[in-house]
CSV table of N, CA and C in Angstrom, one decimal:
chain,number,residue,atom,x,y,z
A,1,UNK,N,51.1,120.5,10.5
A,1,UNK,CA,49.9,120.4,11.4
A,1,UNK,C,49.3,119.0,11.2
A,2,UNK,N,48.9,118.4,12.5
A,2,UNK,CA,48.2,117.2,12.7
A,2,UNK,C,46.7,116.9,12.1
A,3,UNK,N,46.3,116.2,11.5
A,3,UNK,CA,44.8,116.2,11.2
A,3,UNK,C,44.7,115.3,12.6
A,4,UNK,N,43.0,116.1,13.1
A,4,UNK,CA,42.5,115.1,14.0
A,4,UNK,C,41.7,113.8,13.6
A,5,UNK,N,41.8,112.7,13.9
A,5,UNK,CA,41.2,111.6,12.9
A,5,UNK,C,39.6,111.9,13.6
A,6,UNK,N,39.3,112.1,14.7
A,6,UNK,CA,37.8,112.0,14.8
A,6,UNK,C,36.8,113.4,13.6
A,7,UNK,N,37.8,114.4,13.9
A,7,UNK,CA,37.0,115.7,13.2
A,7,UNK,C,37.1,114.8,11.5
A,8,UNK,N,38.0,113.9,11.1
A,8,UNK,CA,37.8,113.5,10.0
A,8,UNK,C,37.1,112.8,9.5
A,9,UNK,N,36.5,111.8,10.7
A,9,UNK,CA,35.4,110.7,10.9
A,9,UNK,C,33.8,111.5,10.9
A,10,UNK,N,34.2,112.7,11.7
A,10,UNK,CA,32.8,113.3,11.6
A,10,UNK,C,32.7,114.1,10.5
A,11,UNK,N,33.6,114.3,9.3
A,11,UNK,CA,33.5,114.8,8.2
A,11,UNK,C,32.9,113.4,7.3
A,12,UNK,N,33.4,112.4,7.6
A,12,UNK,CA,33.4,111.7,6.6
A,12,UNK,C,31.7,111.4,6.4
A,13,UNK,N,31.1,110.7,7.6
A,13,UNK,CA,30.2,110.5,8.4
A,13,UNK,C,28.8,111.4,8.0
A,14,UNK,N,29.2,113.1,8.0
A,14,UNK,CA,28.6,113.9,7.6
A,14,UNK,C,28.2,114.2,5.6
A,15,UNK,N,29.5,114.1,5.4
A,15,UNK,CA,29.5,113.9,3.7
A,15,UNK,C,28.9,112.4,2.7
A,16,UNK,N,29.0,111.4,3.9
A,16,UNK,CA,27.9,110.4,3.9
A,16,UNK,C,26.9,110.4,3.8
A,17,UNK,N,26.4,111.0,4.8
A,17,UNK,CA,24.9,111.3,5.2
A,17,UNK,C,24.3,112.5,4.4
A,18,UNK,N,24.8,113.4,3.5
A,18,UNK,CA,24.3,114.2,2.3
A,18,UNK,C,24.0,113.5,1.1
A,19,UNK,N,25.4,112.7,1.1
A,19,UNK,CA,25.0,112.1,-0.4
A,19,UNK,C,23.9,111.2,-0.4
A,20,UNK,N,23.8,110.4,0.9
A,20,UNK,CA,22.4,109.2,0.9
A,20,UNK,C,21.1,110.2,0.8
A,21,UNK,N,21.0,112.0,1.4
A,21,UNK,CA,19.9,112.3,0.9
A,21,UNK,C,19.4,113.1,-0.1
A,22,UNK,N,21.1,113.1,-1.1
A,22,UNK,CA,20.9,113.5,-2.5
A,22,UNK,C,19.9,112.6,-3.0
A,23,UNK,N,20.8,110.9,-3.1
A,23,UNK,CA,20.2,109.7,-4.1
A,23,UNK,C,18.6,109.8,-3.1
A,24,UNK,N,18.2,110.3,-2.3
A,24,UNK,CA,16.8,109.9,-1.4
A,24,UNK,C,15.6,110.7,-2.1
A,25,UNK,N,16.2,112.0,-2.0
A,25,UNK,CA,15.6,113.3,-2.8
A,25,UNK,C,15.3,113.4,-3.8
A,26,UNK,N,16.4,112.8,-4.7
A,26,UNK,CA,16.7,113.3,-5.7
A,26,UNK,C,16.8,114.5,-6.3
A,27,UNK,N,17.4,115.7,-5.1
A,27,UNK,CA,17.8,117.2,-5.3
A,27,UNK,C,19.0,117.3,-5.2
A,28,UNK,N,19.8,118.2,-5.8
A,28,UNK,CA,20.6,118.7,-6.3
A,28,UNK,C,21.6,119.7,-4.7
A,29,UNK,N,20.3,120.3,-4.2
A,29,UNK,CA,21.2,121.3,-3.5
A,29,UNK,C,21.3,120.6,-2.5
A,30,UNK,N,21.2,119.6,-1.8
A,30,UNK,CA,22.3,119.3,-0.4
A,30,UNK,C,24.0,118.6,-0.9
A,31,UNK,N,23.7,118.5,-2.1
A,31,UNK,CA,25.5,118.1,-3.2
A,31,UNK,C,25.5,119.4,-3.2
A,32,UNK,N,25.3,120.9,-3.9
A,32,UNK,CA,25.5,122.2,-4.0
A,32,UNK,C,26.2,122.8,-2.4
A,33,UNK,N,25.1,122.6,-1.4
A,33,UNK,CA,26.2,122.7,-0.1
A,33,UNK,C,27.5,121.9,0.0
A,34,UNK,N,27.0,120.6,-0.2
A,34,UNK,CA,28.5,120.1,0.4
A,34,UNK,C,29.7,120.0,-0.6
A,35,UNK,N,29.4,120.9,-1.7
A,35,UNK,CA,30.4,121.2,-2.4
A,35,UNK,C,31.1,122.8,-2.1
A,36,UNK,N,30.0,123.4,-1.4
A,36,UNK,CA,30.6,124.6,-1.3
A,36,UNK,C,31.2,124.3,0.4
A,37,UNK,N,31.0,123.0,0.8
A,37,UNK,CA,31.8,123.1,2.4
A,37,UNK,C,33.0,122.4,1.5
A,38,UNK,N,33.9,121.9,0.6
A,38,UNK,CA,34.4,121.5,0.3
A,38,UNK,C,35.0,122.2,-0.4
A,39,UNK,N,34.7,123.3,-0.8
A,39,UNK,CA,35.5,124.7,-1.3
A,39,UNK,C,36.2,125.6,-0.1
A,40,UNK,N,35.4,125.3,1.2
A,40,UNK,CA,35.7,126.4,2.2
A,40,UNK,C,36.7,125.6,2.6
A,41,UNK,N,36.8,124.1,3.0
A,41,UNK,CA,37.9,123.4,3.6
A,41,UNK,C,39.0,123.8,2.8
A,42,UNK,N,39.3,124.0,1.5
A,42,UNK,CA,40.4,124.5,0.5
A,42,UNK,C,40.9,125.8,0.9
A,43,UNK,N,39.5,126.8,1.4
A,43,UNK,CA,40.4,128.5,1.4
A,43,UNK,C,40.4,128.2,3.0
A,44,UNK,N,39.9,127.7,3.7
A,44,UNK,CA,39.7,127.8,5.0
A,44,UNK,C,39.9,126.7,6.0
A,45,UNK,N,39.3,126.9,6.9
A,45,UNK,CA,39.2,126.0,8.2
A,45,UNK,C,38.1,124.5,7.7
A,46,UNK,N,37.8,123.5,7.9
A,46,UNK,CA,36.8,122.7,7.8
A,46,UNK,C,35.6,123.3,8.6
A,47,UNK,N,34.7,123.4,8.0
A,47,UNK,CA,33.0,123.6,9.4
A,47,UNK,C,33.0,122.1,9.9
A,48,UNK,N,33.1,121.1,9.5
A,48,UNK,CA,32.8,120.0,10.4
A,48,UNK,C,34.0,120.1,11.5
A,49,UNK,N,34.9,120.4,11.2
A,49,UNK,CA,36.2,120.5,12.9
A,49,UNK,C,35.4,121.7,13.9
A,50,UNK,N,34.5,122.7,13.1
A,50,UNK,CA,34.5,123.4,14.0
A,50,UNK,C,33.3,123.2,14.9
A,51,UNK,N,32.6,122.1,13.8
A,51,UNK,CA,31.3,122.1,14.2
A,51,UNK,C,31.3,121.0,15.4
A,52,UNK,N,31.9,119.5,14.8
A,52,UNK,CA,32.4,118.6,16.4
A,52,UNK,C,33.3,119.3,17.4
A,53,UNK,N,33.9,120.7,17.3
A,53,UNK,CA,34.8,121.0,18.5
A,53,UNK,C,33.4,122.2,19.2
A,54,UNK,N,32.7,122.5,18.8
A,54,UNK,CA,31.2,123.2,19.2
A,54,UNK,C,30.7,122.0,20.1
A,55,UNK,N,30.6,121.1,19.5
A,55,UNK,CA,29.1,120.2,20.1
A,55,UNK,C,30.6,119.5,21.5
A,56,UNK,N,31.5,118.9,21.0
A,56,UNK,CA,32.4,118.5,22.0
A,56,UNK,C,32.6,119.5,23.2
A,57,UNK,N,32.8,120.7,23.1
A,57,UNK,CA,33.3,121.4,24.3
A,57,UNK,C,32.1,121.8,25.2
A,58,UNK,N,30.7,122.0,24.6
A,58,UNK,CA,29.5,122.1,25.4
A,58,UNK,C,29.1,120.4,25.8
A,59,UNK,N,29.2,119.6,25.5
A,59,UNK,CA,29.5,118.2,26.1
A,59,UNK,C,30.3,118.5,27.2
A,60,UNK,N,31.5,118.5,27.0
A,60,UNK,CA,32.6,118.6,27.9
A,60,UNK,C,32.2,119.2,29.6
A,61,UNK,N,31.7,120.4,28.7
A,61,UNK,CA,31.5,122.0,29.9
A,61,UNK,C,29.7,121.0,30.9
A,62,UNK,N,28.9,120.9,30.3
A,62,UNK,CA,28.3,119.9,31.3
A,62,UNK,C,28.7,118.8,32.0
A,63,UNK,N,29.2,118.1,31.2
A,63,UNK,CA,29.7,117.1,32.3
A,63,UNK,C,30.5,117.2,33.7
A,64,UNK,N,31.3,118.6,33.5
A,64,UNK,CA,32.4,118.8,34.1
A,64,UNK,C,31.3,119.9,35.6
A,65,UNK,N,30.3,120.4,35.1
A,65,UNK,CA,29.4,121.2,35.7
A,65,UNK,C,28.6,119.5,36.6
A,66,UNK,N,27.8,118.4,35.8
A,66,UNK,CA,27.4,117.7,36.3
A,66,UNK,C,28.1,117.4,37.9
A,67,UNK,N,29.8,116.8,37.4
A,67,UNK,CA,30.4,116.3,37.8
A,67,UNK,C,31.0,117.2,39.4
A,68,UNK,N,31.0,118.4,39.3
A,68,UNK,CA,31.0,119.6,40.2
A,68,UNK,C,29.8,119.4,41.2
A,69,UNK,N,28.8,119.0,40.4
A,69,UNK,CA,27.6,119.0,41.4
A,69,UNK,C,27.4,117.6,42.2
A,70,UNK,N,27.5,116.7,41.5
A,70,UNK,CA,27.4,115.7,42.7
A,70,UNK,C,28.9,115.8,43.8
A,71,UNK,N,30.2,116.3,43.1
A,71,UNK,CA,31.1,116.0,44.4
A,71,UNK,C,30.7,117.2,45.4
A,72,UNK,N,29.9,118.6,45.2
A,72,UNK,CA,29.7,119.2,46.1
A,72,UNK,C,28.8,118.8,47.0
A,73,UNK,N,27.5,117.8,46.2
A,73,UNK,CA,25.9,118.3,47.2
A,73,UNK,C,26.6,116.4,48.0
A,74,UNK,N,27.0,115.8,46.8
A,74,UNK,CA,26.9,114.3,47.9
A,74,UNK,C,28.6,114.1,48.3
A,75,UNK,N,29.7,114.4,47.9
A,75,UNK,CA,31.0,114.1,47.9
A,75,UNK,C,31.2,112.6,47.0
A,76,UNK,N,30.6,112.7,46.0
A,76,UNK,CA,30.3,111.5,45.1
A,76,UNK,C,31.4,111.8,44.0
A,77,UNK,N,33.1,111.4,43.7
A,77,UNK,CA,33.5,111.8,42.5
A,77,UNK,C,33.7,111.1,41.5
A,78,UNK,N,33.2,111.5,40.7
A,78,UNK,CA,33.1,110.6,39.1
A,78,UNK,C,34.0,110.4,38.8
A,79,UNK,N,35.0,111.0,38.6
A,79,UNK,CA,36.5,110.8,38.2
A,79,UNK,C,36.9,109.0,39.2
A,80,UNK,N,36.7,109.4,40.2
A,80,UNK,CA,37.6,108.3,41.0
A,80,UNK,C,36.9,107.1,40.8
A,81,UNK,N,35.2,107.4,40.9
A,81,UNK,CA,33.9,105.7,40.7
A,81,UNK,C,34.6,105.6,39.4
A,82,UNK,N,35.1,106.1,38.5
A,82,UNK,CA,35.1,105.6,37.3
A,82,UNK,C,35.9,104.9,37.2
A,83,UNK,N,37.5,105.4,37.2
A,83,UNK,CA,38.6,104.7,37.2
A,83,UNK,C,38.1,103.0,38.2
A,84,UNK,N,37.6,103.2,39.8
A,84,UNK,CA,37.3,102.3,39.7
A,84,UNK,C,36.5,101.3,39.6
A,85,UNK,N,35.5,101.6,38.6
A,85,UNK,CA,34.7,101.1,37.5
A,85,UNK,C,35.9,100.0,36.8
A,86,UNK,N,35.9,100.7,35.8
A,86,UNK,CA,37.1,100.2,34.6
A,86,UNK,C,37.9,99.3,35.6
A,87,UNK,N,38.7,99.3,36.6
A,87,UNK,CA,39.5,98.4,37.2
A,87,UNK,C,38.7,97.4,37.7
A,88,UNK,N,37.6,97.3,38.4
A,88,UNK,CA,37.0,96.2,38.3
A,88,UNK,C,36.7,95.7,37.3
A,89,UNK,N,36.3,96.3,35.9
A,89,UNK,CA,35.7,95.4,35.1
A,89,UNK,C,36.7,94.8,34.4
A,90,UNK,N,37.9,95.5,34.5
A,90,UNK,CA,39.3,95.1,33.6
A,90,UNK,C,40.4,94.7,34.4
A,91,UNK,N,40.0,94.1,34.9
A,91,UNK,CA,41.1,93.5,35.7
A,91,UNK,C,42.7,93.0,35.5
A,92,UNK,N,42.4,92.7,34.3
A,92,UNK,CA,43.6,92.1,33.5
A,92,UNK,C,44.5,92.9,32.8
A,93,UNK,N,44.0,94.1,32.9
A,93,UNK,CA,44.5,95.5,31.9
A,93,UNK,C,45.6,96.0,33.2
A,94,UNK,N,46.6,96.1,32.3
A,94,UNK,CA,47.8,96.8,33.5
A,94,UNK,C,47.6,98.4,33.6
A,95,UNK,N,48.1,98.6,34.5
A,95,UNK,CA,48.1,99.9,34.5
A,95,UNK,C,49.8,100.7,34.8
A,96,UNK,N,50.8,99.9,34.2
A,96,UNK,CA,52.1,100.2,34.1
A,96,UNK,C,52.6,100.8,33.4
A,97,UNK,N,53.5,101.7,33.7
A,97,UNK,CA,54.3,103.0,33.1
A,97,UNK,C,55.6,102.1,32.8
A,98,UNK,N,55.7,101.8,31.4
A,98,UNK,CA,57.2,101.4,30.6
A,98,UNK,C,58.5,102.4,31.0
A,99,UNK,N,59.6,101.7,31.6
A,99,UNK,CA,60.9,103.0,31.9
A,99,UNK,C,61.1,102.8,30.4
């Protein structure tokens, strides 16, 4: 099985940001949790994968609702302004499929 590098980044990121408010506090129990999230990742699943694939898929599910709503009410599609966004700004970037 693949580790995903972002759910790893937002573990790291998260395990970061406990210990800077261990040394802040000076308390003990936000190290007591993230020792016992670091017991669960051993018997279990990681909570931080599940927690960025939580907050990423309701991200996702609006934008895709946003994006629904303007191609219905104006025929405005985001998908397509974007791509040609990025090609204008990137001109120089190929867009070639290697045989």
């Amino acid at each position: 099985m693949r580790a995903d590098p972002t759910a790893l980044r937002f573990g790291a990121i998260t395990t970061t940001i406990v210990l800077a408010l261990v040394l802040v506090t000076e308390t003990a129990w936000p190290l007591a949790a993230q020792a016992v999230i670091f017991a669960l990742v051993v018997v279990w699943r990681s909570p931080h994968t599940m927690l960025l694939r939580t907050l990423v898929s309701s991200v996702r599910k609006e934008m895709e609702d946003a994006a629904a709503l303007l191609n219905a009410a104006f025929g405005f599609r985001l998908g397509c302004e974007m791509y040609l966004l990025v090609r204008r700004l990137l001109p120089a970037a190929k867009m070639e499929v290697s045989q």
